[in-house]
Amino acid sequence: MTVSIINKKANSKGKKTDSRITPTLIDRHCLIKGNISQTSAIRIEGVLEGDILEVGNLVIGESGTVNGNVHAKTITIFGQINGDVVATESVEIKNSGKVTGKVNTISLTIERGATYDGSITMGK
């Protein structure tokens, strides 16, 4: 199963543009089994068993867990990711965050208290 969330609306000339008004929220009482793709912003407080692809800004909240690979523009982790992480701009692992897997990004910040187990590749 793949969940595609497309936040697009037509402008006055009929062209599609991103609507960044409301980010997608996966509530702490929610379990999703499947992949998520094509959304500009998402916050996960629940559990996702699947991959996250083609996402703009991703936040894994303190109660959030992703069991799968993640590919986004920016990733901020307060919760847990069990899988490989690719960010085209930056990854921040906050003091409550835990990542198990490879990280590939241009900019990486790991706060004191965070847990990381894996390999890091930095650069373009």
PDB file of N, CA, C and O in Angstrom, residues 26 42-46 58-65 76-80 96-97:
ATOM      1  N   ILE A  26       0.441  12.625  11.529  1.00  0.00           N
ATOM      2  CA  ILE A  26       0.112  11.253  11.904  1.00  0.00           C
ATOM      3  C   ILE A  26       0.049  11.245  13.429  1.00  0.00           C
ATOM      4  O   ILE A  26       1.061  11.396  14.105  1.00  0.00           O
ATOM      5  N   ILE A  42       5.301  16.948   6.862  1.00  0.00           N
ATOM      6  CA  ILE A  42       4.620  15.895   7.621  1.00  0.00           C
ATOM      7  C   ILE A  42       5.238  15.798   9.005  1.00  0.00           C
ATOM      8  O   ILE A  42       6.446  15.954   9.170  1.00  0.00           O
ATOM      9  N   ARG A  43       4.392  15.561   9.996  1.00  0.00           N
ATOM     10  CA  ARG A  43       4.836  15.328  11.377  1.00  0.00           C
ATOM     11  C   ARG A  43       4.269  13.988  11.803  1.00  0.00           C
ATOM     12  O   ARG A  43       3.055  13.762  11.697  1.00  0.00           O
ATOM     13  N   ILE A  44       5.155  13.112  12.300  1.00  0.00           N
ATOM     14  CA  ILE A  44       4.727  11.784  12.717  1.00  0.00           C
ATOM     15  C   ILE A  44       4.862  11.679  14.229  1.00  0.00           C
ATOM     16  O   ILE A  44       5.948  11.816  14.775  1.00  0.00           O
ATOM     17  N   GLU A  45       3.740  11.465  14.890  1.00  0.00           N
ATOM     18  CA  GLU A  45       3.702  11.233  16.330  1.00  0.00           C
ATOM     19  C   GLU A  45       3.323   9.787  16.624  1.00  0.00           C
ATOM     20  O   GLU A  45       3.492   9.314  17.729  1.00  0.00           O
ATOM     21  N   GLY A  46       2.820   9.082  15.619  1.00  0.00           N
ATOM     22  CA  GLY A  46       2.433   7.680  15.758  1.00  0.00           C
ATOM     23  C   GLY A  46       3.510   6.762  15.217  1.00  0.00           C
ATOM     24  O   GLY A  46       4.698   7.073  15.279  1.00  0.00           O
ATOM     25  N   LEU A  58      10.203  16.937   7.172  1.00  0.00           N
ATOM     26  CA  LEU A  58       9.719  15.817   7.974  1.00  0.00           C
ATOM     27  C   LEU A  58      10.134  16.014   9.419  1.00  0.00           C
ATOM     28  O   LEU A  58      11.292  16.300   9.703  1.00  0.00           O
ATOM     29  N   VAL A  59       9.166  15.855  10.329  1.00  0.00           N
ATOM     30  CA  VAL A  59       9.441  15.900  11.764  1.00  0.00           C
ATOM     31  C   VAL A  59       8.922  14.601  12.363  1.00  0.00           C
ATOM     32  O   VAL A  59       7.750  14.249  12.176  1.00  0.00           O
ATOM     33  N   ILE A  60       9.815  13.894  13.072  1.00  0.00           N
ATOM     34  CA  ILE A  60       9.405  12.726  13.837  1.00  0.00           C
ATOM     35  C   ILE A  60       9.293  13.193  15.286  1.00  0.00           C
ATOM     36  O   ILE A  60      10.289  13.543  15.908  1.00  0.00           O
ATOM     37  N   GLY A  61       8.071  13.254  15.802  1.00  0.00           N
ATOM     38  CA  GLY A  61       7.848  13.724  17.166  1.00  0.00           C
ATOM     39  C   GLY A  61       8.372  12.739  18.199  1.00  0.00           C
ATOM     40  O   GLY A  61       8.744  11.612  17.873  1.00  0.00           O
ATOM     41  N   GLU A  62       8.381  13.149  19.467  1.00  0.00           N
ATOM     42  CA  GLU A  62       8.915  12.309  20.548  1.00  0.00           C
ATOM     43  C   GLU A  62       8.223  10.958  20.640  1.00  0.00           C
ATOM     44  O   GLU A  62       8.854   9.964  20.965  1.00  0.00           O
ATOM     45  N   SER A  63       6.943  10.891  20.343  1.00  0.00           N
ATOM     46  CA  SER A  63       6.224   9.613  20.403  1.00  0.00           C
ATOM     47  C   SER A  63       6.221   8.904  19.054  1.00  0.00           C
ATOM     48  O   SER A  63       5.648   7.829  18.923  1.00  0.00           O
ATOM     49  N   GLY A  64       6.868   9.486  18.047  1.00  0.00           N
ATOM     50  CA  GLY A  64       6.857   8.935  16.699  1.00  0.00           C
ATOM     51  C   GLY A  64       7.945   7.906  16.440  1.00  0.00           C
ATOM     52  O   GLY A  64       9.058   8.023  16.936  1.00  0.00           O
ATOM     53  N   THR A  65       7.592   6.889  15.636  1.00  0.00           N
ATOM     54  CA  THR A  65       8.535   5.851  15.223  1.00  0.00           C
ATOM     55  C   THR A  65       8.317   5.545  13.753  1.00  0.00           C
ATOM     56  O   THR A  65       7.173   5.365  13.316  1.00  0.00           O
ATOM     57  N   THR A  76      13.879  16.336  10.999  1.00  0.00           N
ATOM     58  CA  THR A  76      14.123  16.625  12.412  1.00  0.00           C
ATOM     59  C   THR A  76      13.567  15.455  13.211  1.00  0.00           C
ATOM     60  O   THR A  76      12.399  15.111  13.068  1.00  0.00           O
ATOM     61  N   ILE A  77      14.431  14.861  14.068  1.00  0.00           N
ATOM     62  CA  ILE A  77      14.059  13.625  14.745  1.00  0.00           C
ATOM     63  C   ILE A  77      14.070  13.830  16.263  1.00  0.00           C
ATOM     64  O   ILE A  77      15.121  14.017  16.864  1.00  0.00           O
ATOM     65  N   PHE A  78      12.876  13.813  16.854  1.00  0.00           N
ATOM     66  CA  PHE A  78      12.720  13.804  18.304  1.00  0.00           C
ATOM     67  C   PHE A  78      12.433  12.377  18.771  1.00  0.00           C
ATOM     68  O   PHE A  78      12.673  12.037  19.909  1.00  0.00           O
ATOM     69  N   GLY A  79      11.888  11.561  17.875  1.00  0.00           N
ATOM     70  CA  GLY A  79      11.512  10.183  18.170  1.00  0.00           C
ATOM     71  C   GLY A  79      12.529   9.201  17.626  1.00  0.00           C
ATOM     72  O   GLY A  79      13.721   9.354  17.856  1.00  0.00           O
ATOM     73  N   GLN A  80      12.052   8.200  16.846  1.00  0.00           N
ATOM     74  CA  GLN A  80      12.920   7.108  16.439  1.00  0.00           C
ATOM     75  C   GLN A  80      12.741   6.760  14.967  1.00  0.00           C
ATOM     76  O   GLN A  80      11.614   6.712  14.468  1.00  0.00           O
ATOM     77  N   SER A  96      16.277  13.690  22.393  1.00  0.00           N
ATOM     78  CA  SER A  96      15.407  12.539  22.645  1.00  0.00           C
ATOM     79  C   SER A  96      15.360  11.580  21.460  1.00  0.00           C
ATOM     80  O   SER A  96      14.724  10.540  21.520  1.00  0.00           O
ATOM     81  N   GLY A  97      16.054  11.923  20.365  1.00  0.00           N
ATOM     82  CA  GLY A  97      15.986  11.152  19.131  1.00  0.00           C
ATOM     83  C   GLY A  97      16.882   9.926  19.111  1.00  0.00           C
ATOM     84  O   GLY A  97      17.903   9.869  19.787  1.00  0.00           O
TER      85      GLY A  97
END
